[in-house]
JSON list of C-alpha atoms and ligand atoms in Angstrom, two decimals:
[
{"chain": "A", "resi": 1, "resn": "UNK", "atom": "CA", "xyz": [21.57, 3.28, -42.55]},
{"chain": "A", "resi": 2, "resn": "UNK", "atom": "CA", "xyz": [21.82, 2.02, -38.86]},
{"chain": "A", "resi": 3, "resn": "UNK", "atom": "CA", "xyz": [24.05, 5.03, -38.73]},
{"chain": "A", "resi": 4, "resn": "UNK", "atom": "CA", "xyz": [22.00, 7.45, -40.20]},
{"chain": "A", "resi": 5, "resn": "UNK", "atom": "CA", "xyz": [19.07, 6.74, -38.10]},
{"chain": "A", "resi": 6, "resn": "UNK", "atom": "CA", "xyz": [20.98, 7.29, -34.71]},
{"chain": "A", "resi": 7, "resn": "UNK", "atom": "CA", "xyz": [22.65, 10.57, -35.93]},
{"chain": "A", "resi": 8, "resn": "UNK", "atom": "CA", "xyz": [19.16, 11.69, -36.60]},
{"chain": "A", "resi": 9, "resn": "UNK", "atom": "CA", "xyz": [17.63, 10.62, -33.31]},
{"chain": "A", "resi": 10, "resn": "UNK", "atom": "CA", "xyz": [20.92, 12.63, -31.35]},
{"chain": "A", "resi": 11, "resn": "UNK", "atom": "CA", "xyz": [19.64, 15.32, -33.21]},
{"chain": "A", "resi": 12, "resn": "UNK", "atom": "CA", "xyz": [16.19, 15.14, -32.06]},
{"chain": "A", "resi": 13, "resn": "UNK", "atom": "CA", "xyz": [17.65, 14.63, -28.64]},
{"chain": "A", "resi": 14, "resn": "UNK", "atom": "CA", "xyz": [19.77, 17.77, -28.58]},
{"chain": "A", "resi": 15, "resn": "UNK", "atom": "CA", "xyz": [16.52, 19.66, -30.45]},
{"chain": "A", "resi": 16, "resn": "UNK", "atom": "CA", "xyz": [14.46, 18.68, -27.28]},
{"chain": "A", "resi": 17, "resn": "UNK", "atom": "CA", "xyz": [16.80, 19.67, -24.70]},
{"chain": "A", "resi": 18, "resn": "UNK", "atom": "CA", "xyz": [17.54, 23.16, -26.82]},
{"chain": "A", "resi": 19, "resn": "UNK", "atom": "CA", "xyz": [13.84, 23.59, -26.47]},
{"chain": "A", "resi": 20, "resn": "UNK", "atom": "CA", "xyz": [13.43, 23.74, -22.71]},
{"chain": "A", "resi": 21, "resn": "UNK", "atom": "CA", "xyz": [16.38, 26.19, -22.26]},
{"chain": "A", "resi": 22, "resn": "UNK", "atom": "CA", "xyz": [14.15, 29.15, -22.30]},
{"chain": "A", "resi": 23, "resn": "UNK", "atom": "CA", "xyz": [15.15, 31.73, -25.11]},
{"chain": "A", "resi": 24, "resn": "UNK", "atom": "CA", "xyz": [17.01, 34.73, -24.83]},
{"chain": "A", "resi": 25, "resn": "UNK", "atom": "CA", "xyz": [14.38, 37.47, -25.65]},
{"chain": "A", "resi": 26, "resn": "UNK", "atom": "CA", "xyz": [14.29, 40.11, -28.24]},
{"chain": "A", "resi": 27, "resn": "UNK", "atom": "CA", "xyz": [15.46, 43.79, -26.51]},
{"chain": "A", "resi": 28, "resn": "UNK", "atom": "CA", "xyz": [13.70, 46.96, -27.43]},
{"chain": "A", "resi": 29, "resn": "UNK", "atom": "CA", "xyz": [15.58, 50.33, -28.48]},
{"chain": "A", "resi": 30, "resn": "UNK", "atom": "CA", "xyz": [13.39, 53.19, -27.67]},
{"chain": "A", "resi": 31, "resn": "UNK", "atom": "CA", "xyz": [12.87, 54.83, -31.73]},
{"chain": "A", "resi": 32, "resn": "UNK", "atom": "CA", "xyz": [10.23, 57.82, -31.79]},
{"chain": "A", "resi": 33, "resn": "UNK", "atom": "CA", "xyz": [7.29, 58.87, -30.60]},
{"chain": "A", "resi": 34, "resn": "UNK", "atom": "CA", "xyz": [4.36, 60.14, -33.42]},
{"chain": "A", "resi": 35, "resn": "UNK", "atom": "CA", "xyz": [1.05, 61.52, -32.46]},
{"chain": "A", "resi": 36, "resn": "UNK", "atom": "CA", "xyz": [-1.33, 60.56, -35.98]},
{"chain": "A", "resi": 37, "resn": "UNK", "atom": "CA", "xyz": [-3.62, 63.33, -36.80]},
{"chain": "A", "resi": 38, "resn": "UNK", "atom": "CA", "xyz": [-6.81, 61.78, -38.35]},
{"chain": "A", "resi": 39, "resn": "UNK", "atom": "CA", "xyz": [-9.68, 63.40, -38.77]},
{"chain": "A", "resi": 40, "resn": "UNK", "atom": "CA", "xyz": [-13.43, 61.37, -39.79]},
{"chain": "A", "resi": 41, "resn": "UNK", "atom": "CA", "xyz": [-13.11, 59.13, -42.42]},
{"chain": "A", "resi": 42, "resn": "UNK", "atom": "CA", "xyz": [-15.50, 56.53, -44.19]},
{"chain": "A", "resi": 43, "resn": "UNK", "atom": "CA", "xyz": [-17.33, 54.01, -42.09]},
{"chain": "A", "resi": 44, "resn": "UNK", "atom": "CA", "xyz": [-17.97, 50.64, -44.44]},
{"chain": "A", "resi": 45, "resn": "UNK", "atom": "CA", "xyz": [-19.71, 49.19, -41.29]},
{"chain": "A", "resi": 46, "resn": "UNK", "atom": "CA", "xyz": [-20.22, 45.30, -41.67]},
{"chain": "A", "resi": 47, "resn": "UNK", "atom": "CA", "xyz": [-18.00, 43.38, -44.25]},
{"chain": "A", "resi": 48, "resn": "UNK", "atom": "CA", "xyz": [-17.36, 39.44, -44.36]},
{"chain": "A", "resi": 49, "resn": "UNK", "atom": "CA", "xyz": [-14.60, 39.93, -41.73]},
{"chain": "A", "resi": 50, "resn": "UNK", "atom": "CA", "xyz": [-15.53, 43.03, -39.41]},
{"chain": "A", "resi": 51, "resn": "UNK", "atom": "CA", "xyz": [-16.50, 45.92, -39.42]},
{"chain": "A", "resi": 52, "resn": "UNK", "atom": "CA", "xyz": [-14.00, 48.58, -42.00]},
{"chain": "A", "resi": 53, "resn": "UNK", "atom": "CA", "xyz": [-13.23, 51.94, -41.68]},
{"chain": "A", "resi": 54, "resn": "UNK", "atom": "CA", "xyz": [-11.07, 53.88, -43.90]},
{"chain": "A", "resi": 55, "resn": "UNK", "atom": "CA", "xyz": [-9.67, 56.63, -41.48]},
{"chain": "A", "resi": 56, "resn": "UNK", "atom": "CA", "xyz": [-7.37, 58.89, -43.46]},
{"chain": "A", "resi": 57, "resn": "UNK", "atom": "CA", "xyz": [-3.84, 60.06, -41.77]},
{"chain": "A", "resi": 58, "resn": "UNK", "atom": "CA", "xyz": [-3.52, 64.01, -42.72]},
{"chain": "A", "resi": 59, "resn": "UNK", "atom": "CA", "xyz": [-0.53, 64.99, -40.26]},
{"chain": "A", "resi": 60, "resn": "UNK", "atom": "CA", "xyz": [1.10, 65.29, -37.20]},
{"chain": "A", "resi": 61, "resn": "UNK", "atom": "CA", "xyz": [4.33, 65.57, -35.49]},
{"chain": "A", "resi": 62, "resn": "UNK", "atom": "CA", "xyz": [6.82, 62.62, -34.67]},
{"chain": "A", "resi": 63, "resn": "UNK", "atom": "CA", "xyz": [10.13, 63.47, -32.49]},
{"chain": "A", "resi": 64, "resn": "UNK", "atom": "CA", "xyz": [12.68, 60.69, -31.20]},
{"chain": "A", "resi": 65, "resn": "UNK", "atom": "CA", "xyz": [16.99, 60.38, -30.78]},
{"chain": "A", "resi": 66, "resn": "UNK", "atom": "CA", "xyz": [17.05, 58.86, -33.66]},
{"chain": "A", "resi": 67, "resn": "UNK", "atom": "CA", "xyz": [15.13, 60.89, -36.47]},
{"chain": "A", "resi": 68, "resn": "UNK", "atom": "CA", "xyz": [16.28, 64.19, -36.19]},
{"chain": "A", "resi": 69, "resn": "UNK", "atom": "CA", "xyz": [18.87, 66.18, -38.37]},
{"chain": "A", "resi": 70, "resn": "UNK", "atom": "CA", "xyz": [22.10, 66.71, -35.80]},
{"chain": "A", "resi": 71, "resn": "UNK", "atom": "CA", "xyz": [21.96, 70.37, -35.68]},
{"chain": "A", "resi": 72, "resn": "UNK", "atom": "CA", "xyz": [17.91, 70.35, -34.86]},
{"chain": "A", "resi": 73, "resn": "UNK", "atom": "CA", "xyz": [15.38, 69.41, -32.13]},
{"chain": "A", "resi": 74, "resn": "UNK", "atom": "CA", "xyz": [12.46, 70.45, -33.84]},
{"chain": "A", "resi": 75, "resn": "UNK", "atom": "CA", "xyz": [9.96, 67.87, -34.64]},
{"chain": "A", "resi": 76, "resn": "UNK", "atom": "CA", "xyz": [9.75, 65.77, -37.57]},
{"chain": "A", "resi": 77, "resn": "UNK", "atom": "CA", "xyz": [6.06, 65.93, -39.88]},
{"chain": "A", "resi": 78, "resn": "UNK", "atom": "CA", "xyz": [3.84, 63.29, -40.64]},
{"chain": "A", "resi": 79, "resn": "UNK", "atom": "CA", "xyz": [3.13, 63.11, -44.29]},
{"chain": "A", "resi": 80, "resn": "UNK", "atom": "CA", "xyz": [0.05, 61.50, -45.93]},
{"chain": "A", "resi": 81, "resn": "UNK", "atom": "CA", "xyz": [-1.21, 58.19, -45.30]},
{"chain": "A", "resi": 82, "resn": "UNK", "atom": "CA", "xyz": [-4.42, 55.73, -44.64]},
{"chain": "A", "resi": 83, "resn": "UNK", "atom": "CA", "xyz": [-5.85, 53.20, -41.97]},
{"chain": "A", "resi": 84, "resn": "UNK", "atom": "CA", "xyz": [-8.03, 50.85, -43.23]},
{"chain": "A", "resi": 85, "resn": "UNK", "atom": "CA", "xyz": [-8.19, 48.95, -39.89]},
{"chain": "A", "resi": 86, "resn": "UNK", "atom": "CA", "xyz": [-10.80, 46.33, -38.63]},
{"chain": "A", "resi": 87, "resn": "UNK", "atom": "CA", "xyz": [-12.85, 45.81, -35.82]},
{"chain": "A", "resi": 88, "resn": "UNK", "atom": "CA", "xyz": [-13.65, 42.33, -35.51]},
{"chain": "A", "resi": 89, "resn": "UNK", "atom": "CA", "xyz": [-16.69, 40.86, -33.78]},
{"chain": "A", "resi": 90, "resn": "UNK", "atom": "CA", "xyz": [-15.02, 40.86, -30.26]},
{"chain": "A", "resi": 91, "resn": "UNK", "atom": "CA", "xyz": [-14.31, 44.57, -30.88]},
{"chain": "A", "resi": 92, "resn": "UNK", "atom": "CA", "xyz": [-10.48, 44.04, -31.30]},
{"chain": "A", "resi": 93, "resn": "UNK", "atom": "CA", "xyz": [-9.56, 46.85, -33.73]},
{"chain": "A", "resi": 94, "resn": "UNK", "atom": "CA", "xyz": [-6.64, 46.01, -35.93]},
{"chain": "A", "resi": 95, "resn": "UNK", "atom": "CA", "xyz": [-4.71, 48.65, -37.13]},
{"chain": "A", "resi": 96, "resn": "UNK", "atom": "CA", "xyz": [-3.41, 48.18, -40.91]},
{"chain": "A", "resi": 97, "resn": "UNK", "atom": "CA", "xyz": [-1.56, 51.95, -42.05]},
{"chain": "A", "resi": 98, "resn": "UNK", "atom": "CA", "xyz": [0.29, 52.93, -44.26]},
{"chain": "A", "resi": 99, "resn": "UNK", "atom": "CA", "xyz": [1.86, 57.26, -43.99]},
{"chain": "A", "resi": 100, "resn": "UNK", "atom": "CA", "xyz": [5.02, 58.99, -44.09]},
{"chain": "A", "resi": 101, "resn": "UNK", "atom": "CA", "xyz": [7.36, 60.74, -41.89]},
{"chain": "A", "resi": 102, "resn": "UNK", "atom": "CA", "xyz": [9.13, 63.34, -43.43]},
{"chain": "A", "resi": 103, "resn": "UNK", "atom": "CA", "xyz": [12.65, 64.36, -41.37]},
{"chain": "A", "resi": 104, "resn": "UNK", "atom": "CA", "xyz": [13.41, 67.99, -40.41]},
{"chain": "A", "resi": 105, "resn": "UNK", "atom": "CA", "xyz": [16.70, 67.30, -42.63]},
{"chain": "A", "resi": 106, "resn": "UNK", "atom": "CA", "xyz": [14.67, 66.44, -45.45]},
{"chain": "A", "resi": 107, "resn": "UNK", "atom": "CA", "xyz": [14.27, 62.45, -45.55]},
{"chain": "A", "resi": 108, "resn": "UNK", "atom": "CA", "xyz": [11.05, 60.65, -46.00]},
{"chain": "A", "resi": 109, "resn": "UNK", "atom": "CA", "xyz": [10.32, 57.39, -44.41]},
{"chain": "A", "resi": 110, "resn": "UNK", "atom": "CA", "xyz": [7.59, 55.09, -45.36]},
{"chain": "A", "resi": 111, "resn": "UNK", "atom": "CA", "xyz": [5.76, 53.16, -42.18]},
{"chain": "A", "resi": 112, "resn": "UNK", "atom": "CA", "xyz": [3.81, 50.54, -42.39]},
{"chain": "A", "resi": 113, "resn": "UNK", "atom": "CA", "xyz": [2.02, 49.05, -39.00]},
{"chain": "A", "resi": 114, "resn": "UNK", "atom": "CA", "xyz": [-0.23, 46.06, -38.68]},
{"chain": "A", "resi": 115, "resn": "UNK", "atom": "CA", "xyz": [-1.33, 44.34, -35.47]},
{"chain": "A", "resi": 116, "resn": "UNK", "atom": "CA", "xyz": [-3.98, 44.25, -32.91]},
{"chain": "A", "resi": 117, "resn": "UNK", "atom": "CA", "xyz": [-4.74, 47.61, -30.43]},
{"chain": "A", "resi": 118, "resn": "UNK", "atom": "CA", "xyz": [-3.11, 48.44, -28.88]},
{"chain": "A", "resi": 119, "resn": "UNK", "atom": "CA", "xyz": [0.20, 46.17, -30.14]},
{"chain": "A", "resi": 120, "resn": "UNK", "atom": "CA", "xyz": [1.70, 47.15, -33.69]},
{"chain": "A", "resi": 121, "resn": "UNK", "atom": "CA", "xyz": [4.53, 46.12, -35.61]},
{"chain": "A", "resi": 122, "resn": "UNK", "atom": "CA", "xyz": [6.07, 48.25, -37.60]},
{"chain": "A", "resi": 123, "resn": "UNK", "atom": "CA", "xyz": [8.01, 48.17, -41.02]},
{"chain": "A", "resi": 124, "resn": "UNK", "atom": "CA", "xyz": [9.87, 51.00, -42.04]},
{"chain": "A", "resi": 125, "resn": "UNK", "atom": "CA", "xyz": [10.80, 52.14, -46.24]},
{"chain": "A", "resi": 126, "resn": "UNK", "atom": "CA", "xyz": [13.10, 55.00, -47.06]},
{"chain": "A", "resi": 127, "resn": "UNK", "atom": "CA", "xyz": [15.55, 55.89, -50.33]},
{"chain": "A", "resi": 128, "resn": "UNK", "atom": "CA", "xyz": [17.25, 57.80, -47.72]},
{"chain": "A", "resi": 129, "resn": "UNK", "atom": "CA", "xyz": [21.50, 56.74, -47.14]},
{"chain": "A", "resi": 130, "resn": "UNK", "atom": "CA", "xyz": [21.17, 58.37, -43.47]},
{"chain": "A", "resi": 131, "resn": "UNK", "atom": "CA", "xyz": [18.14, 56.39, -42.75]},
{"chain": "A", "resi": 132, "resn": "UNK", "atom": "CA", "xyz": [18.93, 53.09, -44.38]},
{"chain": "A", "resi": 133, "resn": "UNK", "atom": "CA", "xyz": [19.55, 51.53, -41.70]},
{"chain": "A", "resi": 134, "resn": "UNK", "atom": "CA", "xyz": [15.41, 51.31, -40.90]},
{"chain": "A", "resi": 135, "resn": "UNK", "atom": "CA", "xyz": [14.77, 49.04, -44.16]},
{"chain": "A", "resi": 136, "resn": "UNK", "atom": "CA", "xyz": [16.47, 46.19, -42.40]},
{"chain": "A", "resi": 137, "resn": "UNK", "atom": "CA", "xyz": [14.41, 46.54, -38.80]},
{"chain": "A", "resi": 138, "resn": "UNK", "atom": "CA", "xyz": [11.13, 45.54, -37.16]},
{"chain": "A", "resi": 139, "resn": "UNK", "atom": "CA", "xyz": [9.54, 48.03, -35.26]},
{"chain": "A", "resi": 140, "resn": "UNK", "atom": "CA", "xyz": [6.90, 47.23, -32.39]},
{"chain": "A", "resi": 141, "resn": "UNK", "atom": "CA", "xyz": [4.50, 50.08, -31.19]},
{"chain": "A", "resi": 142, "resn": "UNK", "atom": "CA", "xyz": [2.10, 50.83, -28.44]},
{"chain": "A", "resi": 143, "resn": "UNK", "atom": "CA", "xyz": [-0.62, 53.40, -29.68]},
{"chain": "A", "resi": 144, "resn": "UNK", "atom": "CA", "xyz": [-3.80, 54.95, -27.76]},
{"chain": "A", "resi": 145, "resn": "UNK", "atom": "CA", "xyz": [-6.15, 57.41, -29.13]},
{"chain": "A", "resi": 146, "resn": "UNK", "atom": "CA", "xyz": [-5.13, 61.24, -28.41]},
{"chain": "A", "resi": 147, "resn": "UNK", "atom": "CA", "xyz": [-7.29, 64.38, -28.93]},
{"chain": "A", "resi": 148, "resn": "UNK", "atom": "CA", "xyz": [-7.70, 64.35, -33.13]},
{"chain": "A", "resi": 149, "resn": "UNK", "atom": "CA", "xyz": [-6.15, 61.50, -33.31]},
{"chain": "A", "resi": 150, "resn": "UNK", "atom": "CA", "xyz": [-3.53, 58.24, -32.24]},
{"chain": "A", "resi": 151, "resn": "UNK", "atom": "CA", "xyz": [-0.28, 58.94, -30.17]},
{"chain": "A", "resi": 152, "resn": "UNK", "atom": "CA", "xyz": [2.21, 55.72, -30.71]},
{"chain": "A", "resi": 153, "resn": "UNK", "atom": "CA", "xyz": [5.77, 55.18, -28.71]},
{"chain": "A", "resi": 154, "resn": "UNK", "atom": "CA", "xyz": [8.03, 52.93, -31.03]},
{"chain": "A", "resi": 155, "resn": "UNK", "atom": "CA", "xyz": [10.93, 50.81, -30.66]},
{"chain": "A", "resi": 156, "resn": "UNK", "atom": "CA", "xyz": [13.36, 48.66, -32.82]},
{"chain": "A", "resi": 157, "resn": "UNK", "atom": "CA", "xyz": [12.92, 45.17, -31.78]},
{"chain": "A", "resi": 158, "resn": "UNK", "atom": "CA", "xyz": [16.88, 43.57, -31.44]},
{"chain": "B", "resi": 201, "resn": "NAG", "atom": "C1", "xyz": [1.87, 64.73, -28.97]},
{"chain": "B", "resi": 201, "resn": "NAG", "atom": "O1", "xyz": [0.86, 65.52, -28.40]},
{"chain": "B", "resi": 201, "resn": "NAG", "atom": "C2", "xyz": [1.04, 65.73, -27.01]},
{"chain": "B", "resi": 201, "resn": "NAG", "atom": "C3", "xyz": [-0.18, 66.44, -26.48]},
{"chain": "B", "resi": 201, "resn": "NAG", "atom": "O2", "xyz": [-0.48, 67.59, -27.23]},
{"chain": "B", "resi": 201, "resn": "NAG", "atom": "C4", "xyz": [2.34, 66.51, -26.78]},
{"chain": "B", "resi": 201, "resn": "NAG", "atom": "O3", "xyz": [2.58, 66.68, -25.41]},
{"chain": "B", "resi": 201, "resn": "NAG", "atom": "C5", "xyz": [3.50, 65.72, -27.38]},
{"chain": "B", "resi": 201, "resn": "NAG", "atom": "O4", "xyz": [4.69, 66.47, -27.29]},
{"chain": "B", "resi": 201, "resn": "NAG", "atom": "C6", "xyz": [3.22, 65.39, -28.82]},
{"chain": "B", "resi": 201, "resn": "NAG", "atom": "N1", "xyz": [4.26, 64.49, -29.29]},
{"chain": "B", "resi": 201, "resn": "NAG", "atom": "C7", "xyz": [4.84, 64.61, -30.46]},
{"chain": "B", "resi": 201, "resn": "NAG", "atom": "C8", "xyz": [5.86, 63.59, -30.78]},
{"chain": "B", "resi": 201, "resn": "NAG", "atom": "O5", "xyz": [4.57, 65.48, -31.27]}
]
């Protein structure tokens, strides 16, 4: 018991003086950038937690090193999709989409992005083999309103 109790306390120990190393942070790998066409959509205006918009996604182009066929440097499409974001009472708007990308060599990639303007995080779906590889990452945006729409840089968090 006596035994027990100090393993557990050299544990705590160790725990503490883990905790003031400071962590090794994350790195970011530059992914794509996607400008978000979105014309008007549907204002709620005030619900129990904000203020809701539903601001439809109809298009756009998205081009980056790592989401183009190998033979092509044209520009991937955006595909259909929705923001349903809120704008709390502070007027913090917080992004929550959901749209496709479709690849110039014919993949489609599902994105969804949460988070708080102008910071998103990103999670990425695709049956695609070449693209696979995006089901298993996090991606963290930056986004600012462009002419007709949103223009976002992304990266894979690592
Ligand atoms: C987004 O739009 C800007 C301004 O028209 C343009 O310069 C840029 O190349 C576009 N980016 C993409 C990824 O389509």
């Amino acid at each position: 018991m006596a035994k027990h109790l100090l393993s557990l306390l050299a544990l705590a120990a160790s725990a503490t003086h883990q905790a003031l190393a400071a962590p090794t942070p994350p790195s970011l790998t530059y992914l794509y950038s996607v400008n978000l066409t979105m014309p008007a959509g549907t204002e709620l205006g005030q619900v129990p937690y904000g203020s809701r918009a539903l601001l439809p996604i109809s298009g756009g182009t998205f081009s980056g090193p790592k989401l183009i066929a190998d033979t092509s440097t044209k520009p991937g499409k955006v595909g259909i999709g929705l923001d349903w974001g809120l704008t709390d009472s502070k007027g913090i708007f917080s992004p929550d989409a959901v749209y496709a990308l479709h690849t110039d060599d014919d993949s489609t990639i599902m994105v969804t992005e949460k988070g708080h303007a102008p910071h998103v995080h990103i999670l990425f779906e695709t049956s695609s083999d070449k693209y696979a590889w995006m089901n298993g990452i996090v991606g963290y945006a930056t986004g600012a309103p462009y002419e007709g729409g949103v223009a976002l840089d992304v990266w894979q968090v690592s």
